[in-house]
Coordinates of C-alpha atoms in Angstrom, one line a residue:
Chain O
M735 CA -9.6 -38.2 15.9
L736 CA -12.2 -35.9 14.5
S737 CA -13.4 -36.7 11.0
P738 CA -14.6 -33.9 8.8
V739 CA -18.3 -33.2 9.0
V740 CA -18.9 -32.6 5.3
D741 CA -21.3 -30.0 3.9
P742 CA -22.7 -30.2 0.4
E743 CA -20.3 -27.6 -1.0
G744 CA -17.3 -29.3 0.6
A745 CA -18.2 -32.8 -0.3
P746 CA -16.3 -32.9 -3.7
F747 CA -13.0 -31.8 -1.9
W748 CA -13.2 -34.9 0.3
R749 CA -14.3 -37.2 -2.6
Y750 CA -11.2 -36.1 -4.6
A751 CA -9.0 -36.4 -1.5
A752 CA -10.2 -40.0 -1.0
Q753 CA -8.9 -40.6 -4.6
G754 CA -5.6 -39.1 -3.7
E755 CA -6.2 -35.8 -5.6
L756 CA -6.0 -32.2 -4.2
R757 CA -8.6 -30.1 -6.0
V758 CA -10.0 -26.8 -5.1
Q759 CA -13.3 -25.2 -6.2
A760 CA -13.1 -22.5 -8.9
C761 CA -15.6 -20.5 -10.8
A762 CA -16.4 -22.1 -14.1
D763 CA -17.2 -18.6 -15.5
C764 CA -14.5 -16.2 -14.4
G765 CA -12.0 -18.8 -13.3
E766 CA -11.3 -17.5 -9.8
P767 CA -10.4 -20.3 -7.3
R768 CA -12.1 -20.0 -3.9
F769 CA -11.8 -21.7 -0.5
P770 CA -13.7 -22.9 1.5
P771 CA -16.1 -24.1 -1.2
R772 CA -19.2 -21.9 -1.5
P773 CA -22.4 -22.0 -3.6
C774 CA -21.5 -19.0 -5.7
C775 CA -18.6 -16.9 -6.9
P776 CA -17.9 -13.8 -4.8
H777 CA -16.2 -12.1 -7.8
C778 CA -18.9 -12.6 -10.6
Q779 CA -21.8 -14.2 -8.6
S780 CA -21.9 -17.2 -11.0
F781 CA -23.2 -20.5 -9.6
A782 CA -21.2 -22.5 -12.2
T783 CA -18.3 -24.3 -10.5
E784 CA -15.5 -26.6 -11.4
W785 CA -13.0 -28.6 -9.3
R786 CA -9.5 -27.7 -10.4
R787 CA -6.6 -30.1 -9.8
M788 CA -3.6 -28.6 -8.0
S789 CA 0.0 -29.7 -8.2
G790 CA 0.0 -30.4 -4.5
L791 CA 3.0 -28.1 -4.0
G792 CA 3.0 -25.2 -1.5
R793 CA 4.7 -23.3 1.2
V794 CA 4.2 -23.1 4.9
W795 CA 2.4 -19.8 5.6
S796 CA 2.3 -20.2 9.4
Y797 CA 2.2 -22.9 12.0
V798 CA 1.3 -23.5 15.6
V799 CA 2.3 -26.2 18.2
P800 CA -0.7 -27.0 20.4
H801 CA -0.2 -28.3 23.9
P802 CA -2.9 -29.8 26.3
P803 CA -5.6 -29.3 27.4
L804 CA -6.9 -30.8 24.1
L805 CA -9.4 -33.5 23.0
P806 CA -8.0 -36.9 24.1
D807 CA -6.8 -38.2 20.7
Y808 CA -4.9 -35.0 20.1
A809 CA -3.6 -34.6 23.7
E810 CA -2.0 -38.1 23.2
Q811 CA 0.0 -36.8 20.3
A812 CA 0.8 -33.3 21.6
P813 CA 2.9 -31.3 21.1
Y814 CA 2.3 -31.6 17.3
N815 CA 2.3 -29.1 14.5
V816 CA -0.6 -27.6 12.6
I817 CA 0.4 -25.7 9.5
V818 CA -1.3 -23.4 7.0
V819 CA -0.1 -24.1 3.5
E820 CA -0.4 -21.6 0.7
L821 CA -0.7 -23.4 -2.6
A822 CA 1.9 -22.9 -5.3
E823 CA -0.6 -22.1 -8.1
A824 CA -3.0 -20.1 -5.9
P825 CA -1.2 -18.5 -3.0
R826 CA -4.4 -17.0 -1.6
I827 CA -5.8 -20.5 -1.1
R828 CA -4.4 -21.6 2.2
L829 CA -5.1 -25.0 3.6
V830 CA -4.8 -26.1 7.3
G831 CA -3.0 -29.4 7.7
N832 CA -0.1 -31.2 9.4
L833 CA 3.5 -31.6 8.4
V834 CA 4.4 -35.2 8.9
A835 CA 7.6 -37.3 8.4
R836 CA 6.0 -39.6 5.8
P837 CA 2.6 -40.3 4.3
G838 CA 0.2 -41.8 6.9
A839 CA 2.4 -40.8 9.9
R840 CA 1.1 -39.4 13.2
L841 CA 0.7 -35.7 13.9
D842 CA 3.8 -35.7 16.1
S843 CA 6.0 -37.6 13.6
L844 CA 8.0 -34.5 12.8
P845 CA 9.7 -32.6 15.6
P846 CA 8.1 -29.1 16.0
D847 CA 11.5 -27.4 15.6
R848 CA 11.7 -28.8 12.0
V849 CA 8.8 -26.6 10.9
R850 CA 9.6 -23.3 9.2
I851 CA 7.6 -20.5 7.6
G852 CA 8.3 -20.5 3.9
A853 CA 9.3 -24.2 3.7
K854 CA 8.3 -26.0 0.5
V855 CA 5.9 -28.8 1.1
R856 CA 4.0 -31.4 -0.9
V857 CA 0.6 -33.0 -0.3
V858 CA 0.2 -36.7 0.5
F859 CA -2.9 -38.5 1.6
T860 CA -3.7 -41.0 4.4
D861 CA -5.5 -44.3 3.7
D862 CA -8.6 -42.5 5.1
G863 CA -8.4 -39.8 2.5
M864 CA -7.1 -37.0 4.8
P865 CA -4.5 -34.7 3.1
Q866 CA -1.2 -34.3 4.9
W867 CA 2.0 -32.5 4.0
V868 CA 5.6 -33.6 3.7
Y869 CA 8.7 -31.6 2.9
A870 CA 9.0 -31.3 -0.9
Chain M
M1198 CA -25.5 12.1 9.1
A1199 CA -24.6 11.9 12.8
G1200 CA -27.9 10.6 14.2
L1201 CA -26.2 8.6 17.0
K1202 CA -23.5 11.0 18.1
D1203 CA -23.9 11.7 21.8
A1204 CA -27.7 11.1 21.5
T1205 CA -27.6 8.4 24.2
A1206 CA -25.7 7.7 27.3
I1207 CA -24.8 4.9 29.6
V1208 CA -26.2 5.8 33.0
G1209 CA -25.9 2.6 35.0
I1210 CA -23.5 -0.3 35.3
G1211 CA -23.6 -3.4 37.4
R1212 CA -21.8 -6.7 37.9
T1213 CA -21.6 -9.7 40.1
A1214 CA -18.4 -10.9 41.7
F1215 CA -15.9 -12.5 39.3
A1216 CA -14.4 -15.9 40.2
K1217 CA -13.3 -19.2 38.8
H1218 CA -16.4 -20.6 40.4
L1219 CA -19.6 -18.9 41.5
P1220 CA -22.5 -20.9 43.1
D1221 CA -25.3 -19.0 41.2
D1222 CA -26.4 -20.2 37.8
E1223 CA -26.2 -18.0 34.8
R1224 CA -29.8 -16.8 35.0
T1225 CA -29.4 -15.7 38.6
L1226 CA -26.1 -14.0 37.8
A1227 CA -27.8 -12.1 34.9
C1228 CA -30.6 -10.9 37.2
R1229 CA -28.2 -9.7 39.8
A1230 CA -26.1 -7.8 37.3
V1231 CA -29.1 -6.2 35.6
L1232 CA -30.6 -5.1 38.9
A1233 CA -27.3 -3.7 40.1
A1234 CA -27.1 -1.6 36.9
L1235 CA -30.6 -0.3 37.2
D1236 CA -30.0 0.6 40.9
D1237 CA -26.8 2.4 39.8
A1238 CA -28.9 4.4 37.3
G1239 CA -31.7 5.0 39.7
I1240 CA -34.2 3.5 37.2
A1241 CA -37.0 1.1 38.2
P1242 CA -37.1 -2.3 36.4
G1243 CA -40.6 -1.5 35.2
E1244 CA -39.3 1.3 33.0
V1245 CA -37.1 -1.0 30.9
D1246 CA -38.5 -1.4 27.4
A1247 CA -35.4 -2.5 25.4
L1248 CA -32.9 -5.4 25.8
A1249 CA -29.7 -6.4 23.9
S1250 CA -27.3 -9.2 24.5
Y1251 CA -25.2 -11.8 22.7
T1252 CA -26.5 -14.7 20.7
M1253 CA -24.4 -16.9 23.0
E1254 CA -26.2 -15.5 26.0
E1255 CA -28.1 -18.4 27.7
T1256 CA -30.6 -16.2 29.6
D1257 CA -33.2 -15.2 27.1
E1258 CA -35.3 -12.0 27.1
V1259 CA -38.5 -13.8 28.3
E1260 CA -36.7 -15.3 31.3
L1261 CA -34.9 -12.1 32.3
S1262 CA -38.0 -9.9 31.8
K1263 CA -40.2 -12.1 33.9
A1264 CA -37.6 -12.6 36.6
V1265 CA -36.6 -9.0 37.0
G1266 CA -39.9 -7.4 36.3
F1267 CA -39.4 -5.3 33.2
G1268 CA -42.2 -3.4 31.6
D1269 CA -43.5 -4.0 28.1
L1270 CA -40.5 -4.5 25.8
T1271 CA -40.6 -2.8 22.4
F1272 CA -37.1 -3.6 21.3
F1273 CA -34.9 -6.7 21.8
S1274 CA -31.8 -7.7 19.9
K1275 CA -29.0 -10.3 20.0
V1276 CA -25.6 -10.0 18.4
G1277 CA -23.6 -12.9 17.0
Y1278 CA -20.0 -14.0 17.0
G1279 CA -19.2 -14.4 20.7
G1280 CA -17.0 -11.6 22.1
G1281 CA -17.4 -9.6 18.8
G1282 CA -20.8 -8.7 20.0
S1283 CA -20.1 -6.9 23.2
C1284 CA -20.0 -3.3 22.1
A1285 CA -22.8 -3.9 19.5
T1286 CA -25.2 -4.6 22.3
V1287 CA -24.8 -1.0 23.5
A1288 CA -24.8 0.2 19.9
H1289 CA -28.1 -1.6 19.1
L1290 CA -29.8 0.0 22.2
A1291 CA -28.4 3.4 21.4
A1292 CA -29.7 3.2 17.8
A1293 CA -33.1 2.0 19.0
I1294 CA -33.4 4.7 21.6
A1295 CA -32.1 7.4 19.2
A1296 CA -34.7 6.3 16.6
G1297 CA -37.5 6.3 19.2
Q1298 CA -38.1 2.6 19.3
A1299 CA -37.6 2.4 23.1
S1300 CA -36.5 4.6 26.0
V1301 CA -34.7 2.6 28.6
G1302 CA -32.3 -0.2 27.4
V1303 CA -30.4 -2.8 29.2
A1304 CA -27.5 -4.8 27.8
W1305 CA -26.0 -7.7 29.6
R1306 CA -23.8 -10.8 29.6
S1307 CA -23.8 -13.7 32.0
R1308 CA -21.3 -16.5 31.7
K1309 CA -20.0 -19.5 33.6
R1310 CA -16.9 -20.3 31.7
G1311 CA -14.8 -20.7 34.8
S1312 CA -16.8 -23.7 36.2
G1313 CA -18.6 -24.8 33.0
P1314 CA -17.4 -26.8 30.0
R1315 CA -15.0 -25.2 27.5
P1316 CA -16.9 -24.4 24.3
W1317 CA -14.3 -26.1 22.1
T1318 CA -14.9 -29.5 23.8
N1319 CA -18.4 -29.6 22.2
T1320 CA -17.4 -31.1 18.9
A1321 CA -21.0 -31.5 17.7
V1322 CA -21.2 -27.7 17.7
Q1323 CA -17.6 -27.1 16.5
L1324 CA -17.3 -29.4 13.6
P1325 CA -19.6 -28.2 10.8
T1326 CA -18.4 -25.6 8.3
P1327 CA -15.8 -24.3 8.5
G1328 CA -14.7 -26.8 11.2
Q1329 CA -14.3 -29.5 8.5
W1330 CA -11.3 -27.6 7.2
T1331 CA -9.5 -27.1 10.5
R1332 CA -10.5 -29.2 13.5
P1333 CA -9.7 -32.7 12.1
F1334 CA -6.0 -31.5 11.8
G1335 CA -5.9 -30.6 15.5
L1336 CA -6.6 -26.8 15.2
L1337 CA -9.1 -27.2 18.0
R1338 CA -9.3 -24.1 20.2
P1339 CA -9.6 -20.4 19.7
A1340 CA -6.1 -20.1 21.1
D1341 CA -4.8 -22.4 18.3
E1342 CA -6.6 -20.3 15.6
I1343 CA -5.2 -17.0 17.0
A1344 CA -1.7 -18.5 17.5
M1345 CA -1.6 -19.2 13.8
L1346 CA -2.2 -15.5 12.9
T1347 CA 0.2 -14.5 15.7
R1348 CA 3.1 -16.6 14.3
R1349 CA 2.6 -15.1 10.9
Y1350 CA 2.4 -11.6 12.4
M1351 CA 5.6 -12.1 14.3
H1352 CA 7.3 -13.4 11.1
E1353 CA 6.1 -10.5 8.9
Y1354 CA 6.7 -7.6 11.3
G1355 CA 9.3 -8.7 13.9
A1356 CA 6.9 -8.6 16.8
T1357 CA 8.2 -10.6 19.8
R1358 CA 7.1 -12.4 22.9
D1359 CA 8.3 -9.4 24.8
H1360 CA 5.7 -7.3 23.1
L1361 CA 3.0 -9.8 24.1
F1362 CA 4.4 -9.8 27.6
N1363 CA 4.0 -6.0 27.7
V1364 CA 0.3 -6.5 27.0
A1365 CA -0.1 -9.2 29.7
L1366 CA 1.9 -7.1 32.2
A1367 CA -0.2 -3.9 31.7
C1368 CA -3.4 -5.8 32.2
R1369 CA -2.0 -7.6 35.3
N1370 CA -0.7 -4.4 36.8
R1371 CA -4.1 -2.8 36.5
A1372 CA -5.8 -5.9 38.0
N1373 CA -3.4 -5.6 40.9
Q1374 CA -5.1 -2.2 41.6
N1375 CA -8.6 -3.6 41.3
P1376 CA -10.0 -5.6 44.2
A1377 CA -12.7 -7.0 42.0
A1378 CA -10.2 -8.6 39.6
I1379 CA -9.6 -12.3 39.8
M1380 CA -5.8 -11.5 39.6
Y1381 CA -6.0 -8.7 42.2
D1382 CA -3.2 -9.8 44.5
R1383 CA -1.2 -11.8 42.0
P1384 CA 1.7 -9.8 40.3
L1385 CA 3.2 -11.0 37.1
T1386 CA 6.9 -11.0 36.2
R1387 CA 8.7 -11.4 33.0
E1388 CA 10.3 -14.6 34.3
M1389 CA 6.9 -16.0 35.1
Y1390 CA 5.7 -15.2 31.6
M1391 CA 8.8 -16.5 29.8
T1392 CA 8.9 -19.8 31.7
S1393 CA 5.1 -20.5 31.8
R1394 CA 3.7 -23.5 30.0
W1395 CA 2.7 -23.3 26.3
I1396 CA -0.9 -23.4 25.3
S1397 CA -0.4 -23.2 21.6
E1398 CA 3.1 -22.0 20.6
P1399 CA 3.7 -19.1 20.2
L1400 CA 1.1 -18.4 22.9
C1401 CA 1.8 -19.3 26.5
L1402 CA -0.5 -19.5 29.5
F1403 CA -0.3 -15.7 30.2
D1404 CA -1.3 -14.9 26.6
N1405 CA -4.8 -16.3 27.3
C1406 CA -7.7 -14.8 29.1
L1407 CA -9.1 -16.0 32.4
E1408 CA -11.7 -18.7 32.6
S1409 CA -14.3 -16.9 34.6
D1410 CA -17.8 -16.9 36.1
G1411 CA -19.6 -13.6 36.3
A1412 CA -22.2 -11.3 34.8
L1413 CA -22.4 -7.6 33.9
A1414 CA -24.9 -5.2 32.6
C1415 CA -25.4 -1.6 31.7
V1416 CA -28.3 0.8 31.2
V1417 CA -28.7 3.1 28.1
V1418 CA -31.1 6.0 27.9
S1419 CA -31.5 9.2 25.8
R1420 CA -29.3 12.2 26.4
E1421 CA -32.3 14.1 27.7
R1422 CA -33.3 11.3 30.1
A1423 CA -29.7 10.9 31.3
R1424 CA -29.8 14.3 32.9
D1425 CA -32.2 13.0 35.5
C1426 CA -30.3 9.9 36.4
R1427 CA -28.3 9.2 39.6
Q1428 CA -24.9 9.0 37.9
R1429 CA -22.9 11.3 35.6
P1430 CA -23.8 10.3 32.0
V1431 CA -21.2 8.7 29.8
Y1432 CA -22.2 9.5 26.2
V1433 CA -22.2 7.0 23.3
H1434 CA -20.3 9.2 20.9
S1435 CA -19.8 6.8 18.1
A1436 CA -20.5 3.1 17.5
A1437 CA -19.7 0.6 14.8
Q1438 CA -19.9 -3.0 13.8
G1439 CA -17.4 -4.6 11.4
L1440 CA -17.5 -7.7 9.2
P1441 CA -14.9 -7.2 6.4
A1442 CA -15.4 -8.5 2.9
Q1443 CA -14.3 -12.1 2.5
H1444 CA -13.7 -12.4 6.3
H1445 CA -13.6 -15.9 7.8
G1446 CA -13.8 -15.6 11.5
M1447 CA -10.8 -16.5 13.7
V1448 CA -9.5 -18.8 11.0
N1449 CA -9.1 -15.8 8.7
Y1450 CA -6.6 -17.5 6.5
W1451 CA -8.7 -17.7 3.4
N1452 CA -8.5 -14.0 2.7
D1453 CA -6.2 -11.8 0.7
D1454 CA -4.9 -10.1 3.8
P1455 CA -5.5 -12.2 7.0
L1456 CA -3.7 -9.8 9.3
T1457 CA -6.1 -7.0 8.5
G1458 CA -9.0 -8.0 10.7
P1459 CA -12.5 -6.7 11.5
A1460 CA -11.0 -3.9 13.7
W1461 CA -10.0 -2.1 10.5
T1462 CA -13.6 -2.2 9.2
A1463 CA -15.2 -1.1 12.5
A1464 CA -12.6 1.6 12.9
R1465 CA -13.4 3.3 9.5
H1466 CA -17.0 3.7 10.5
L1467 CA -16.2 4.6 14.1
W1468 CA -13.9 7.5 13.3
K1469 CA -15.9 8.7 10.4
H1470 CA -18.7 9.7 12.8
A1471 CA -16.5 11.0 15.6
D1472 CA -15.4 14.5 16.6
F1473 CA -12.0 13.2 17.7
T1474 CA -9.2 11.0 16.5
P1475 CA -7.1 8.2 18.0
Q1476 CA -4.6 10.8 19.2
D1477 CA -7.4 12.2 21.4
V1478 CA -8.2 9.0 23.1
D1479 CA -7.3 9.2 26.8
V1480 CA -7.8 5.6 27.8
A1481 CA -8.6 2.4 25.9
Q1482 CA -10.4 -0.9 26.7
I1483 CA -9.3 -3.2 24.0
Y1484 CA -10.6 -6.8 23.7
D1485 CA -8.0 -9.1 25.1
A1486 CA -9.1 -12.7 24.8
F1487 CA -5.4 -13.2 23.7
T1488 CA -2.5 -10.8 24.0
P1489 CA -1.8 -10.5 20.2
L1490 CA -5.3 -9.1 19.7
I1491 CA -3.9 -5.9 21.3
P1492 CA -1.2 -5.1 18.7
L1493 CA -3.5 -6.1 15.9
S1494 CA -6.3 -3.8 17.3
L1495 CA -3.9 -0.9 17.9
E1496 CA -3.1 -1.0 14.2
G1497 CA -6.8 -1.5 13.1
Y1498 CA -8.1 1.4 15.2
G1499 CA -5.4 3.7 14.0
F1500 CA -3.1 4.2 17.0
C1501 CA -0.1 3.2 14.9
G1502 CA 0.8 2.0 11.4
R1503 CA 0.5 -1.5 10.0
G1504 CA 3.1 -3.8 11.6
E1505 CA 3.9 -1.3 14.4
G1506 CA 1.5 -2.7 17.0
G1507 CA 4.2 -4.7 18.7
A1508 CA 6.7 -1.8 19.0
F1509 CA 3.8 0.4 20.2
T1510 CA 3.7 -1.6 23.5
E1511 CA 7.3 -0.7 24.4
G1512 CA 8.4 1.8 27.0
G1513 CA 5.3 1.4 29.2
A1514 CA 3.0 2.8 26.6
L1515 CA 0.1 0.7 27.8
E1516 CA 0.6 1.5 31.5
I1517 CA -1.0 4.4 33.5
G1518 CA 0.9 7.5 32.4
G1519 CA 1.8 5.9 29.1
R1520 CA 0.8 6.8 25.6
L1521 CA -2.4 4.8 25.8
P1522 CA -3.4 3.3 29.2
L1523 CA -5.1 0.0 28.5
N1524 CA -7.7 -2.2 30.1
T1525 CA -7.5 -0.4 33.3
A1526 CA -9.6 -2.9 35.4
G1527 CA -7.3 -5.7 34.2
G1528 CA -9.3 -6.8 31.1
G1529 CA -10.1 -10.3 30.1
L1530 CA -6.5 -11.3 30.7
S1531 CA -6.5 -10.4 34.4
E1532 CA -9.9 -9.0 35.7
A1533 CA -12.3 -11.5 34.3
Y1534 CA -13.3 -12.9 30.9
V1535 CA -17.0 -12.2 30.4
H1536 CA -16.9 -11.8 26.7
G1537 CA -15.6 -8.3 27.0
F1538 CA -18.5 -6.8 28.8
N1539 CA -16.3 -5.8 31.7
L1540 CA -14.4 -3.5 29.2
I1541 CA -17.6 -1.5 28.6
T1542 CA -18.2 -1.0 32.3
E1543 CA -14.6 -0.1 33.0
G1544 CA -14.8 2.5 30.2
V1545 CA -17.8 4.0 32.0
R1546 CA -16.0 4.1 35.3
Q1547 CA -13.0 5.8 33.7
L1548 CA -15.2 8.6 32.3
R1549 CA -17.0 8.9 35.7
G1550 CA -13.6 9.2 37.3
T1551 CA -14.2 6.2 39.5
S1552 CA -11.8 3.6 38.2
T1553 CA -9.4 1.8 40.6
A1554 CA -6.7 2.8 38.1
Q1555 CA -8.0 6.2 37.2
V1556 CA -6.4 8.1 34.3
P1557 CA -6.4 11.7 35.5
G1558 CA -9.0 13.7 33.6
A1559 CA -10.0 10.9 31.2
A1560 CA -12.7 12.3 29.0
T1561 CA -12.6 9.9 26.0
C1562 CA -12.4 6.2 25.9
L1563 CA -12.3 3.6 23.1
V1564 CA -13.9 0.2 23.9
T1565 CA -13.6 -2.6 21.5
A1566 CA -15.1 -6.1 21.1
G1567 CA -13.4 -9.3 20.0
E1568 CA -10.9 -8.8 17.1
G1569 CA -10.6 -11.7 14.7
V1570 CA -14.4 -12.2 14.6
P1571 CA -17.1 -9.9 13.3
T1572 CA -16.7 -7.2 15.8
S1573 CA -18.0 -3.9 17.2
A1574 CA -16.6 -0.8 19.0
L1575 CA -17.7 2.2 21.0
L1576 CA -16.3 5.7 21.5
L1577 CA -17.4 6.9 24.9
R1578 CA -17.1 10.5 26.2
S1579 CA -17.9 12.2 29.4

């Protein structure tokens, strides 16, 4: 499986995820959340940032079901779902992830026909600190 | 200010064969396409003083210039974002020539994607930002990224797989008329489409462009110079690039309105500087790495309203004789996928009156580059 190659702006997201927390970057001056993390705020151009804890609740905005050819670790689990989740507190923040049957489960642990746009989901984390989503 | 309008013209086009596998390497293919385009124009290589291509082009200016025998170059430019750069290569040359920076420009693209590795298998290149937010979760390929937008588009607007099939069919039908197309003698049926294997649901095999080897080139000169060339000039009427505010590339999910892509931005500039409107376009060459890029582009370039792109494809609208004949050499879906450069050369053929699927009396053509990435577009006229 591919591990995230972390850049300086993104590093706090993954540090918090490793602690089991979903946090997104927000401007410490004007308060606008933003994703992916960036050096400065596109609304007010401030460089002051904070990492705001989210409830971890959201809705499925869209999803796909990839089939091979894929990289080997993914081909082995295909077909699996990939979802985009819009966060409950900040619907314009949309995170890519996977809807799984239970925390730590494989990508293909939930049948693709169980995925629906609009479904309510909740974040969980693997032992490796990767966010995943389960039905809320 | 209309400094670019009809100030330059495409006077030569050239290409190699298209195939799943060609024995020549990319540099050799580039040289062949460029020489064919110059021969078509009747211009000697030594007169070339400007070049433009894509940042993803492997054959650089030094290699090409030395191999083909160009003169002193005074302008060279490369455009980023893969297939989004196709029309911008011509736009850069047109701007340079109109501004007096050069007099004879060549744009080209050479690619061995049919027999070479898939770009997405190179994880070292693919993983850094924004790949950290998508690829570990198995959103690995361009098809997956566009399929995500497609599912949402279908959900919001009621677009269907039949609409996507209409796109695939129009391209295939035109390829069936074009002996140079990889899919020349291979008709497509609705049953073949609906029963084909999935690549990334909701996209199936026939929603994806061809893996191709091939190279193409074109020659751009001033309006005055064009009068002395071998071929009837095809004028660069309007040109635009587009990178919308807060855009995020094909994973354009981190944006207020992910279904309004770069086409909308390019279109605003393109039409602002044009003497005609979408209703006056006789034929269109719209970037088709994936079928859903067509309805999204039809909306962006103003051929229909928001959410109406799927319905626009109904009733043979994209076929010859339809409301907007599309990708008349077969496009990336059925002629060859060479990062959209074959759409430019087909636009030129239509306005010369020499297409294998000629639209009678075609005098205006829209050509677009990749939608979903920072893009570009051209309005061509005869």
